[in-house]
PDB file of C-alpha atoms in Angstrom:
ATOM      1  CA  MET A   1      82.326 113.602 136.786  1.00  0.00           C
ATOM      2  CA  ALA A   2      82.709 115.479 133.495  1.00  0.00           C
ATOM      3  CA  ALA A   3      85.949 116.996 134.732  1.00  0.00           C
ATOM      4  CA  ALA A   4      87.162 113.556 135.685  1.00  0.00           C
ATOM      5  CA  THR A   5      86.717 112.191 132.140  1.00  0.00           C
ATOM      6  CA  SER A   6      87.881 115.195 130.102  1.00  0.00           C
ATOM      7  CA  SER A   7      90.831 116.691 132.037  1.00  0.00           C
ATOM      8  CA  SER A   8      94.336 115.900 130.806  1.00  0.00           C
ATOM      9  CA  TYR A   9      95.353 114.049 133.998  1.00  0.00           C
ATOM     10  CA  PRO A  10      92.097 112.554 135.212  1.00  0.00           C
ATOM     11  CA  PRO A  11      91.957 111.114 138.725  1.00  0.00           C
ATOM     12  CA  PRO A  12      91.317 107.368 139.073  1.00  0.00           C
ATOM     13  CA  PRO A  13      87.625 106.395 139.065  1.00  0.00           C
ATOM     14  CA  PRO A  14      85.987 106.788 142.483  1.00  0.00           C
ATOM     15  CA  TYR A  15      84.408 103.322 142.473  1.00  0.00           C
ATOM     16  CA  TYR A  16      86.923 101.967 144.973  1.00  0.00           C
ATOM     17  CA  ARG A  17      84.799 103.388 147.821  1.00  0.00           C
ATOM     18  CA  LEU A  18      82.058 100.915 147.024  1.00  0.00           C
ATOM     19  CA  TYR A  19      84.315  97.986 147.885  1.00  0.00           C
ATOM     20  CA  LYS A  20      85.086  99.112 151.440  1.00  0.00           C
ATOM     21  CA  ASP A  21      83.384  96.146 153.123  1.00  0.00           C
ATOM     22  CA  TYR A  22      84.231  93.581 150.488  1.00  0.00           C
ATOM     23  CA  LEU A  23      86.228  91.343 152.857  1.00  0.00           C
ATOM     24  CA  ASP A  24      83.381  91.127 155.371  1.00  0.00           C
ATOM     25  CA  ASP A  25      80.528  90.860 152.927  1.00  0.00           C
ATOM     26  CA  PRO A  26      81.354  90.048 149.296  1.00  0.00           C
ATOM     27  CA  GLU A  27      77.757  90.706 148.258  1.00  0.00           C
ATOM     28  CA  SER A  28      77.711  94.364 149.364  1.00  0.00           C
ATOM     29  CA  ALA A  29      79.934  95.511 146.502  1.00  0.00           C
ATOM     30  CA  PRO A  30      78.683  95.838 142.899  1.00  0.00           C
ATOM     31  CA  GLU A  31      79.409  93.237 140.263  1.00  0.00           C
ATOM     32  CA  PRO A  32      82.089  94.032 137.649  1.00  0.00           C
ATOM     33  CA  PRO A  33      80.595  95.714 134.575  1.00  0.00           C
ATOM     34  CA  PRO A  34      79.723  93.472 131.640  1.00  0.00           C
ATOM     35  CA  PRO A  35      82.055  93.433 128.591  1.00  0.00           C
ATOM     36  CA  VAL A  36      81.666  96.307 126.177  1.00  0.00           C
ATOM     37  CA  GLN A  37      79.754  95.626 122.993  1.00  0.00           C
ATOM     38  CA  GLY A  38      79.644  97.548 119.758  1.00  0.00           C
ATOM     39  CA  THR A  39      81.649 100.746 119.445  1.00  0.00           C
ATOM     40  CA  TYR A  40      83.375 102.485 122.331  1.00  0.00           C
ATOM     41  CA  PRO A  41      85.416 105.659 122.602  1.00  0.00           C
ATOM     42  CA  LEU A  42      89.009 105.398 123.834  1.00  0.00           C
ATOM     43  CA  PHE A  43      91.211 108.476 124.269  1.00  0.00           C
ATOM     44  CA  GLY A  44      89.087 110.391 121.825  1.00  0.00           C
ATOM     45  CA  ALA A  45      89.176 107.741 119.118  1.00  0.00           C
ATOM     46  CA  SER A  46      86.297 105.400 118.437  1.00  0.00           C
ATOM     47  CA  TYR A  47      86.972 101.661 118.406  1.00  0.00           C
ATOM     48  CA  THR A  48      84.745  98.757 117.601  1.00  0.00           C
ATOM     49  CA  THR A  49      84.552  95.308 119.135  1.00  0.00           C
ATOM     50  CA  ASP A  50      83.484  93.857 115.822  1.00  0.00           C
ATOM     51  CA  VAL A  51      86.471  91.914 114.503  1.00  0.00           C
ATOM     52  CA  VAL A  52      86.171  92.716 110.830  1.00  0.00           C
ATOM     53  CA  LEU A  53      88.626  94.030 108.284  1.00  0.00           C
ATOM     54  CA  PRO A  54      87.659  97.642 107.473  1.00  0.00           C
ATOM     55  CA  SER A  55      87.101  98.143 103.773  1.00  0.00           C
ATOM     56  CA  LEU A  56      89.490 100.314 101.834  1.00  0.00           C
ATOM     57  CA  GLU A  57      86.910 103.081 101.526  1.00  0.00           C
ATOM     58  CA  ASP A  58      86.797 103.316 105.311  1.00  0.00           C
ATOM     59  CA  GLN A  59      90.491 104.009 105.307  1.00  0.00           C
ATOM     60  CA  GLY A  60      90.086 106.622 102.612  1.00  0.00           C
ATOM     61  CA  VAL A  61      91.963 104.642  99.975  1.00  0.00           C
ATOM     62  CA  ARG A  62      90.656 104.222  96.444  1.00  0.00           C
ATOM     63  CA  GLN A  63      89.873 100.638  95.539  1.00  0.00           C
ATOM     64  CA  LEU A  64      91.379  99.431  92.276  1.00  0.00           C
ATOM     65  CA  TYR A  65      89.746  96.035  91.831  1.00  0.00           C
ATOM     66  CA  PRO A  66      86.017  95.742  90.988  1.00  0.00           C
ATOM     67  CA  ARG A  67      83.368  95.266  93.634  1.00  0.00           C
ATOM     68  CA  GLY A  68      80.914  92.414  93.556  1.00  0.00           C
ATOM     69  CA  PRO A  69      80.850  88.789  94.612  1.00  0.00           C
ATOM     70  CA  ASN A  70      84.554  88.361  94.284  1.00  0.00           C
ATOM     71  CA  ILE A  71      85.279  90.809  97.064  1.00  0.00           C
ATOM     72  CA  ASP A  72      82.974  89.112  99.549  1.00  0.00           C
ATOM     73  CA  LEU A  73      84.986  86.237 100.850  1.00  0.00           C
ATOM     74  CA  ILE A  74      86.147  84.669  97.647  1.00  0.00           C
ATOM     75  CA  SER A  75      83.044  83.053  96.228  1.00  0.00           C
ATOM     76  CA  LEU A  76      84.912  82.787  92.935  1.00  0.00           C
ATOM     77  CA  ALA A  77      88.423  81.623  93.601  1.00  0.00           C
ATOM     78  CA  SER A  78      89.738  82.317  90.111  1.00  0.00           C
ATOM     79  CA  ASP A  79      88.678  85.962  90.303  1.00  0.00           C
ATOM     80  CA  PHE A  80      90.720  86.471  93.405  1.00  0.00           C
ATOM     81  CA  LYS A  81      93.908  85.079  91.921  1.00  0.00           C
ATOM     82  CA  LEU A  82      93.237  87.007  88.734  1.00  0.00           C
ATOM     83  CA  GLU A  83      92.930  90.230  90.718  1.00  0.00           C
ATOM     84  CA  LEU A  84      96.196  89.578  92.483  1.00  0.00           C
ATOM     85  CA  THR A  85      98.080  88.850  89.278  1.00  0.00           C
ATOM     86  CA  THR A  86      96.515  91.889  87.583  1.00  0.00           C
ATOM     87  CA  LEU A  87      97.576  94.106  90.455  1.00  0.00           C
ATOM     88  CA  ASN A  88     101.067  92.643  90.295  1.00  0.00           C
ATOM     89  CA  ARG A  89     101.337  93.427  86.596  1.00  0.00           C
ATOM     90  CA  ASP A  90     100.004  96.935  87.194  1.00  0.00           C
ATOM     91  CA  LEU A  91     102.636  97.398  89.853  1.00  0.00           C
ATOM     92  CA  GLN A  92     105.439  96.451  87.497  1.00  0.00           C
ATOM     93  CA  LEU A  93     104.080  98.806  84.821  1.00  0.00           C
ATOM     94  CA  HIS A  94     103.881 101.647  87.303  1.00  0.00           C
ATOM     95  CA  ILE A  95     107.456 101.084  88.431  1.00  0.00           C
ATOM     96  CA  LEU A  96     108.543 101.230  84.815  1.00  0.00           C
ATOM     97  CA  GLU A  97     106.472 104.366  84.316  1.00  0.00           C
ATOM     98  CA  LEU A  98     108.151 105.961  87.310  1.00  0.00           C
ATOM     99  CA  ALA A  99     111.566 105.206  85.877  1.00  0.00           C
ATOM    100  CA  ASP A 100     110.528 106.787  82.567  1.00  0.00           C
ATOM    101  CA  ILE A 101     109.111 109.872  84.240  1.00  0.00           C
ATOM    102  CA  LEU A 102     112.307 110.316  86.205  1.00  0.00           C
ATOM    103  CA  VAL A 103     114.232 110.371  82.953  1.00  0.00           C
ATOM    104  CA  GLU A 104     111.949 112.727  81.027  1.00  0.00           C
ATOM    105  CA  ARG A 105     110.014 114.935  83.477  1.00  0.00           C
ATOM    106  CA  PRO A 106     111.596 114.385  86.915  1.00  0.00           C
ATOM    107  CA  SER A 107     109.454 116.980  88.677  1.00  0.00           C
ATOM    108  CA  GLN A 108     106.285 114.936  88.181  1.00  0.00           C
ATOM    109  CA  TYR A 109     107.351 111.922  90.206  1.00  0.00           C
ATOM    110  CA  ALA A 110     104.866 112.544  93.026  1.00  0.00           C
ATOM    111  CA  ARG A 111     101.764 111.316  91.211  1.00  0.00           C
ATOM    112  CA  ARG A 112     103.472 108.125  90.091  1.00  0.00           C
ATOM    113  CA  VAL A 113     104.749 107.391  93.573  1.00  0.00           C
ATOM    114  CA  GLU A 114     101.230 107.925  94.886  1.00  0.00           C
ATOM    115  CA  ASP A 115      99.864 105.462  92.325  1.00  0.00           C
ATOM    116  CA  ILE A 116     102.441 102.870  93.313  1.00  0.00           C
ATOM    117  CA  SER A 117     101.606 103.195  96.997  1.00  0.00           C
ATOM    118  CA  LEU A 118      97.912 102.891  96.132  1.00  0.00           C
ATOM    119  CA  ILE A 119      98.579  99.613  94.363  1.00  0.00           C
ATOM    120  CA  PHE A 120     100.491  98.349  97.361  1.00  0.00           C
ATOM    121  CA  LYS A 121      97.654  99.247  99.703  1.00  0.00           C
ATOM    122  CA  ASN A 122      95.186  97.385  97.509  1.00  0.00           C
ATOM    123  CA  LEU A 123      97.475  94.369  97.384  1.00  0.00           C
ATOM    124  CA  HIS A 124      97.778  94.217 101.147  1.00  0.00           C
ATOM    125  CA  HIS A 125      94.057  94.692 101.630  1.00  0.00           C
ATOM    126  CA  LEU A 126      93.325  91.768  99.319  1.00  0.00           C
ATOM    127  CA  LEU A 127      95.795  89.582 101.170  1.00  0.00           C
ATOM    128  CA  ASN A 128      94.332  90.556 104.519  1.00  0.00           C
ATOM    129  CA  SER A 129      90.876  89.571 103.348  1.00  0.00           C
ATOM    130  CA  LEU A 130      92.287  86.082 102.781  1.00  0.00           C
ATOM    131  CA  ARG A 131      92.797  85.572 106.500  1.00  0.00           C
ATOM    132  CA  PRO A 132      89.205  84.547 107.446  1.00  0.00           C
ATOM    133  CA  HIS A 133      89.330  81.911 104.725  1.00  0.00           C
ATOM    134  CA  GLN A 134      92.628  80.669 106.117  1.00  0.00           C
ATOM    135  CA  ALA A 135      91.138  80.518 109.614  1.00  0.00           C
ATOM    136  CA  ARG A 136      88.280  78.330 108.376  1.00  0.00           C
ATOM    137  CA  ALA A 137      90.706  76.076 106.537  1.00  0.00           C
ATOM    138  CA  THR A 138      92.720  75.680 109.738  1.00  0.00           C
ATOM    139  CA  LEU A 139      89.540  74.787 111.600  1.00  0.00           C
ATOM    140  CA  ILE A 140      88.709  72.130 109.010  1.00  0.00           C
ATOM    141  CA  HIS A 141      92.190  70.697 109.336  1.00  0.00           C
ATOM    142  CA  ILE A 142      91.931  70.552 113.134  1.00  0.00           C
ATOM    143  CA  LEU A 143      88.533  68.847 113.000  1.00  0.00           C
ATOM    144  CA  GLU A 144      89.792  66.240 110.548  1.00  0.00           C
ATOM    145  CA  ARG A 145      92.801  65.498 112.702  1.00  0.00           C
ATOM    146  CA  GLN A 146      90.640  65.169 115.813  1.00  0.00           C
ATOM    147  CA  ILE A 147      88.285  62.764 114.070  1.00  0.00           C
ATOM    148  CA  GLN A 148      91.205  60.663 112.951  1.00  0.00           C
ATOM    149  CA  GLN A 149      92.663  60.568 116.453  1.00  0.00           C
ATOM    150  CA  ARG A 150      89.343  59.546 117.957  1.00  0.00           C
ATOM    151  CA  LYS A 151      88.878  56.759 115.421  1.00  0.00           C
ATOM    152  CA  GLN A 152      92.362  55.539 116.196  1.00  0.00           C
ATOM    153  CA  ALA A 153      91.561  55.548 119.910  1.00  0.00           C
ATOM    154  CA  VAL A 154      88.356  53.594 119.328  1.00  0.00           C
ATOM    155  CA  GLU A 155      90.278  50.957 117.409  1.00  0.00           C
ATOM    156  CA  ASP A 156      92.929  50.711 120.085  1.00  0.00           C
ATOM    157  CA  ILE A 157      90.432  50.298 122.883  1.00  0.00           C
ATOM    158  CA  LYS A 158      88.546  47.625 120.984  1.00  0.00           C
ATOM    159  CA  ARG A 159      91.724  45.724 120.327  1.00  0.00           C
ATOM    160  CA  ARG A 160      92.898  45.900 123.931  1.00  0.00           C
ATOM    161  CA  ARG A 161      89.526  44.881 125.299  1.00  0.00           C
ATOM    162  CA  GLU A 162      89.425  41.838 123.063  1.00  0.00           C
ATOM    163  CA  GLU A 163      92.938  40.902 124.022  1.00  0.00           C
ATOM    164  CA  ALA A 164      92.144  41.282 127.714  1.00  0.00           C
ATOM    165  CA  GLN A 165      89.063  39.120 127.383  1.00  0.00           C
ATOM    166  CA  ARG A 166      91.062  36.502 125.567  1.00  0.00           C
ATOM    167  CA  LEU A 167      93.691  36.444 128.277  1.00  0.00           C
ATOM    168  CA  LEU A 168      91.054  36.145 130.954  1.00  0.00           C
ATOM    169  CA  LYS A 169      89.408  33.227 129.164  1.00  0.00           C
ATOM    170  CA  GLU A 170      92.722  31.471 128.735  1.00  0.00           C
ATOM    171  CA  ALA A 171      93.562  31.999 132.394  1.00  0.00           C
ATOM    172  CA  LEU A 172      90.195  30.564 133.432  1.00  0.00           C
ATOM    173  CA  GLN A 173      90.705  27.558 131.207  1.00  0.00           C
ATOM    174  CA  THR A 174      94.145  26.831 132.638  1.00  0.00           C
ATOM    175  CA  LEU A 175      92.749  27.186 136.139  1.00  0.00           C
ATOM    176  CA  ASP A 176      89.934  24.787 135.356  1.00  0.00           C
ATOM    177  CA  GLY A 177      92.496  22.445 133.818  1.00  0.00           C
ATOM    178  CA  HIS A 178      94.537  22.460 137.031  1.00  0.00           C
ATOM    179  CA  VAL A 179      91.629  22.102 139.403  1.00  0.00           C
ATOM    180  CA  ALA A 180      89.710  19.520 137.430  1.00  0.00           C
TER     181      ALA A 180
ATOM    182  CA  MET B   1     103.889  71.100  94.879  1.00  0.00           C
ATOM    183  CA  ILE B   2     103.274  74.123  97.006  1.00  0.00           C
ATOM    184  CA  PRO B   3     106.386  76.318  96.970  1.00  0.00           C
ATOM    185  CA  SER B   4     107.694  77.129 100.395  1.00  0.00           C
ATOM    186  CA  PHE B   5     109.999  79.980 101.240  1.00  0.00           C
ATOM    187  CA  GLU B   6     111.672  80.645 104.558  1.00  0.00           C
ATOM    188  CA  ALA B   7     110.825  83.543 106.811  1.00  0.00           C
ATOM    189  CA  ALA B   8     113.287  86.284 106.047  1.00  0.00           C
ATOM    190  CA  GLY B   9     116.052  87.187 108.448  1.00  0.00           C
ATOM    191  CA  GLU B  10     115.818  84.348 110.944  1.00  0.00           C
ATOM    192  CA  ASP B  11     118.388  81.835 112.103  1.00  0.00           C
ATOM    193  CA  CYS B  12     116.185  78.773 111.976  1.00  0.00           C
ATOM    194  CA  VAL B  13     114.404  77.849 108.761  1.00  0.00           C
ATOM    195  CA  ARG B  14     110.667  78.093 109.293  1.00  0.00           C
ATOM    196  CA  ILE B  15     108.181  77.654 106.486  1.00  0.00           C
ATOM    197  CA  MET B  16     105.407  80.256 106.541  1.00  0.00           C
ATOM    198  CA  ASP B  17     101.795  79.852 105.535  1.00  0.00           C
ATOM    199  CA  ILE B  18     100.995  80.922 101.996  1.00  0.00           C
ATOM    200  CA  VAL B  19      99.242  84.189 102.927  1.00  0.00           C
ATOM    201  CA  SER B  20     102.198  85.363 105.002  1.00  0.00           C
ATOM    202  CA  GLN B  21     104.543  84.375 102.186  1.00  0.00           C
ATOM    203  CA  LEU B  22     102.496  86.489  99.796  1.00  0.00           C
ATOM    204  CA  GLN B  23     102.602  89.424 102.171  1.00  0.00           C
ATOM    205  CA  GLU B  24     106.350  89.036 102.611  1.00  0.00           C
ATOM    206  CA  GLN B  25     106.735  88.919  98.844  1.00  0.00           C
ATOM    207  CA  VAL B  26     104.799  92.173  98.411  1.00  0.00           C
ATOM    208  CA  ASN B  27     107.024  93.839 100.975  1.00  0.00           C
ATOM    209  CA  ALA B  28     110.112  92.432  99.277  1.00  0.00           C
ATOM    210  CA  MET B  29     108.994  93.905  95.964  1.00  0.00           C
ATOM    211  CA  ALA B  30     108.482  97.288  97.603  1.00  0.00           C
ATOM    212  CA  LEU B  31     111.954  97.066  99.137  1.00  0.00           C
ATOM    213  CA  LEU B  32     113.538  96.147  95.811  1.00  0.00           C
ATOM    214  CA  ALA B  33     111.813  99.010  94.010  1.00  0.00           C
ATOM    215  CA  MET B  34     112.910 101.422  96.714  1.00  0.00           C
ATOM    216  CA  ASN B  35     116.507 100.211  96.583  1.00  0.00           C
ATOM    217  CA  THR B  36     116.542 100.405  92.792  1.00  0.00           C
ATOM    218  CA  PHE B  37     115.381 103.985  92.625  1.00  0.00           C
ATOM    219  CA  GLY B  38     117.524 104.965  95.580  1.00  0.00           C
ATOM    220  CA  THR B  39     120.648 103.564  93.977  1.00  0.00           C
ATOM    221  CA  LEU B  40     119.869 105.221  90.685  1.00  0.00           C
ATOM    222  CA  GLN B  41     119.255 108.505  92.400  1.00  0.00           C
ATOM    223  CA  ARG B  42     122.437 108.268  94.428  1.00  0.00           C
ATOM    224  CA  ASP B  43     124.687 107.321  91.537  1.00  0.00           C
ATOM    225  CA  ALA B  44     123.174 109.654  88.934  1.00  0.00           C
ATOM    226  CA  PRO B  45     125.490 112.305  87.491  1.00  0.00           C
ATOM    227  CA  ALA B  46     124.670 115.992  88.012  1.00  0.00           C
ATOM    228  CA  VAL B  47     122.107 117.524  85.643  1.00  0.00           C
ATOM    229  CA  ARG B  48     121.973 121.076  84.292  1.00  0.00           C
ATOM    230  CA  LEU B  49     118.740 122.636  85.568  1.00  0.00           C
ATOM    231  CA  SER B  50     119.081 126.272  84.564  1.00  0.00           C
ATOM    232  CA  PRO B  51     120.999 128.074  81.785  1.00  0.00           C
ATOM    233  CA  ASN B  52     122.477 130.429  84.400  1.00  0.00           C
ATOM    234  CA  TYR B  53     124.821 127.741  85.666  1.00  0.00           C
ATOM    235  CA  PRO B  54     127.567 126.079  83.657  1.00  0.00           C
ATOM    236  CA  GLU B  55     127.302 122.510  82.395  1.00  0.00           C
ATOM    237  CA  PRO B  56     128.468 120.129  85.153  1.00  0.00           C
ATOM    238  CA  THR B  57     131.693 118.245  84.466  1.00  0.00           C
ATOM    239  CA  ALA B  58     130.704 114.648  83.679  1.00  0.00           C
ATOM    240  CA  ASN B  59     133.294 112.238  85.112  1.00  0.00           C
ATOM    241  CA  ALA B  60     132.779 109.373  82.706  1.00  0.00           C
ATOM    242  CA  SER B  61     135.249 107.033  84.427  1.00  0.00           C
ATOM    243  CA  GLU B  62     133.302 106.841  87.706  1.00  0.00           C
ATOM    244  CA  GLU B  63     129.892 106.530  86.123  1.00  0.00           C
ATOM    245  CA  THR B  64     130.602 103.385  84.107  1.00  0.00           C
ATOM    246  CA  ILE B  65     131.103 101.377  87.314  1.00  0.00           C
ATOM    247  CA  GLY B  66     127.450 101.926  88.186  1.00  0.00           C
ATOM    248  CA  ALA B  67     126.304 100.511  84.846  1.00  0.00           C
ATOM    249  CA  GLU B  68     125.753  96.960  86.086  1.00  0.00           C
ATOM    250  CA  TYR B  69     123.595  97.917  89.102  1.00  0.00           C
ATOM    251  CA  PRO B  70     120.449  98.737  87.126  1.00  0.00           C
ATOM    252  CA  LYS B  71     120.681  95.408  85.290  1.00  0.00           C
ATOM    253  CA  THR B  72     120.999  93.246  88.419  1.00  0.00           C
ATOM    254  CA  MET B  73     118.411  95.246  90.330  1.00  0.00           C
ATOM    255  CA  SER B  74     115.824  95.186  87.576  1.00  0.00           C
ATOM    256  CA  ALA B  75     116.472  91.458  87.154  1.00  0.00           C
ATOM    257  CA  ALA B  76     115.828  91.021  90.880  1.00  0.00           C
ATOM    258  CA  LEU B  77     112.588  92.990  90.581  1.00  0.00           C
ATOM    259  CA  VAL B  78     111.346  90.817  87.753  1.00  0.00           C
ATOM    260  CA  GLU B  79     112.383  87.718  89.688  1.00  0.00           C
ATOM    261  CA  ALA B  80     110.392  88.887  92.687  1.00  0.00           C
ATOM    262  CA  ALA B  81     107.331  89.571  90.543  1.00  0.00           C
ATOM    263  CA  LYS B  82     107.548  86.073  89.057  1.00  0.00           C
ATOM    264  CA  LYS B  83     107.835  84.552  92.536  1.00  0.00           C
ATOM    265  CA  PHE B  84     104.723  86.464  93.545  1.00  0.00           C
ATOM    266  CA  ASP B  85     102.802  85.047  90.602  1.00  0.00           C
ATOM    267  CA  VAL B  86     103.942  81.540  91.463  1.00  0.00           C
ATOM    268  CA  LEU B  87     102.725  81.980  95.017  1.00  0.00           C
ATOM    269  CA  VAL B  88      99.380  83.336  93.823  1.00  0.00           C
ATOM    270  CA  THR B  89      98.794  80.302  91.632  1.00  0.00           C
ATOM    271  CA  ALA B  90      99.613  78.093  94.622  1.00  0.00           C
ATOM    272  CA  LEU B  91      96.814  79.604  96.717  1.00  0.00           C
ATOM    273  CA  PRO B  92      94.401  76.821  97.773  1.00  0.00           C
ATOM    274  CA  LEU B  93      91.266  78.905  97.461  1.00  0.00           C
ATOM    275  CA  SER B  94      87.677  77.672  97.726  1.00  0.00           C
ATOM    276  CA  GLY B  95      84.321  79.289  98.288  1.00  0.00           C
ATOM    277  CA  GLU B  96      83.118  80.263 101.738  1.00  0.00           C
ATOM    278  CA  GLU B  97      79.950  78.169 101.523  1.00  0.00           C
ATOM    279  CA  ALA B  98      81.955  75.084 100.609  1.00  0.00           C
ATOM    280  CA  GLN B  99      84.101  75.608 103.690  1.00  0.00           C
ATOM    281  CA  LEU B 100      81.128  76.127 106.004  1.00  0.00           C
ATOM    282  CA  LYS B 101      79.445  73.026 104.632  1.00  0.00           C
ATOM    283  CA  ARG B 102      82.571  70.993 105.200  1.00  0.00           C
ATOM    284  CA  ILE B 103      82.858  72.308 108.751  1.00  0.00           C
ATOM    285  CA  ALA B 104      79.259  71.287 109.476  1.00  0.00           C
ATOM    286  CA  GLU B 105      79.897  67.803 108.056  1.00  0.00           C
ATOM    287  CA  LEU B 106      83.034  67.381 110.115  1.00  0.00           C
ATOM    288  CA  GLN B 107      81.252  68.503 113.263  1.00  0.00           C
ATOM    289  CA  GLU B 108      78.557  65.859 112.725  1.00  0.00           C
ATOM    290  CA  GLU B 109      81.148  63.166 112.133  1.00  0.00           C
ATOM    291  CA  ASN B 110      83.118  64.298 115.161  1.00  0.00           C
ATOM    292  CA  LYS B 111      80.035  64.030 117.347  1.00  0.00           C
ATOM    293  CA  ALA B 112      79.279  60.521 116.101  1.00  0.00           C
ATOM    294  CA  VAL B 113      82.842  59.325 116.585  1.00  0.00           C
ATOM    295  CA  GLY B 114      82.866  60.912 120.022  1.00  0.00           C
ATOM    296  CA  LEU B 115      79.786  58.968 121.053  1.00  0.00           C
ATOM    297  CA  GLU B 116      81.322  55.738 119.864  1.00  0.00           C
ATOM    298  CA  LEU B 117      84.515  56.509 121.727  1.00  0.00           C
ATOM    299  CA  GLU B 118      82.508  57.177 124.855  1.00  0.00           C
ATOM    300  CA  LYS B 119      80.737  53.820 124.455  1.00  0.00           C
ATOM    301  CA  GLN B 120      84.009  51.972 124.087  1.00  0.00           C
ATOM    302  CA  LEU B 121      85.450  53.715 127.093  1.00  0.00           C
ATOM    303  CA  GLU B 122      82.432  52.836 129.156  1.00  0.00           C
ATOM    304  CA  ALA B 123      82.753  49.243 128.138  1.00  0.00           C
ATOM    305  CA  ALA B 124      86.387  49.302 129.139  1.00  0.00           C
ATOM    306  CA  GLY B 125      85.480  50.916 132.452  1.00  0.00           C
ATOM    307  CA  MET B 126      87.561  54.043 131.842  1.00  0.00           C
ATOM    308  CA  LEU B 127      84.822  56.590 131.183  1.00  0.00           C
ATOM    309  CA  PHE B 128      86.357  59.277 133.317  1.00  0.00           C
ATOM    310  CA  PHE B 129      89.402  59.480 131.053  1.00  0.00           C
ATOM    311  CA  TYR B 130      87.248  60.762 128.186  1.00  0.00           C
ATOM    312  CA  HIS B 131      86.550  63.923 130.050  1.00  0.00           C
ATOM    313  CA  THR B 132      90.170  64.519 130.942  1.00  0.00           C
ATOM    314  CA  GLY B 133      91.314  64.287 127.359  1.00  0.00           C
ATOM    315  CA  VAL B 134      91.987  61.694 124.746  1.00  0.00           C
ATOM    316  CA  ASP B 135      95.762  62.163 125.036  1.00  0.00           C
ATOM    317  CA  ILE B 136      95.904  60.455 128.415  1.00  0.00           C
ATOM    318  CA  LEU B 137      94.016  57.604 126.838  1.00  0.00           C
ATOM    319  CA  HIS B 138      96.657  57.325 124.188  1.00  0.00           C
ATOM    320  CA  LEU B 139      99.300  57.099 126.886  1.00  0.00           C
ATOM    321  CA  LEU B 140      97.462  54.237 128.539  1.00  0.00           C
ATOM    322  CA  VAL B 141      96.747  52.431 125.325  1.00  0.00           C
ATOM    323  CA  CYS B 142     100.345  52.574 124.205  1.00  0.00           C
ATOM    324  CA  LEU B 143     101.735  51.138 127.457  1.00  0.00           C
TER     325      LEU B 143
END
């Protein structure tokens, strides 16, 4: 079994033998395994089923904006926008710095380029952390639209029912008028 | 007014959500910076690095043509940065708790309206349509 999981061309899993009599007796074969939870290894790398954006530290990238409540899902909206605009300004300054360095000491470009790429990584990480908020906003929008549609349907049904009842009453009256 | 910019490089005009626009803008800024420095590097005249080699012959006539590139490119960079700031200010941000509260409220209201809809349908004798979807109901009601 160990050879089967660690060789470079592993054979297919031997579980197919258990399903030999599946056509005759569906109960004799084992149930499919339950979905994986938590972390699982795949081709030597470890993956997680937890759908969460890994923090920058996990990716080994230095974080430029301060920690605290503003990082956790935008409890203070103004801080978030402020961080983005600050990072943008820092980016422009760094680009300018790079241009200067290239004029004066061209051999030292590497550190500046690294700084610029760091700023970009921080920018993208901030924008990615906006996505859960956007998902909730979409959900709110969908719920509101559904409520509005249902209210509309209720109104329509009420109207049609009343109209139908009115027609029925009128028809009865004309019938009575003819018979009587 | 929320500014809306088209998705880059597509035939049909499609307006993106604000987060994707911001991401596109960041990438655009990176592209502009890269093009700027690349152009400067490509068009730069030769530089004397060591006293062992003679001074390179500076062809002044060719170099003056490249004088307008830095201006237009840097202007484009600044433009892109301004666009980014505009998009950031247009972000409709609110706290997470406010959103969750609103979602809970809407769910309650949705349940109540759903019950009323079910009652009306029952009265109209079309209860089974509720379970197959309100859209079919709309079709019937609009006939």
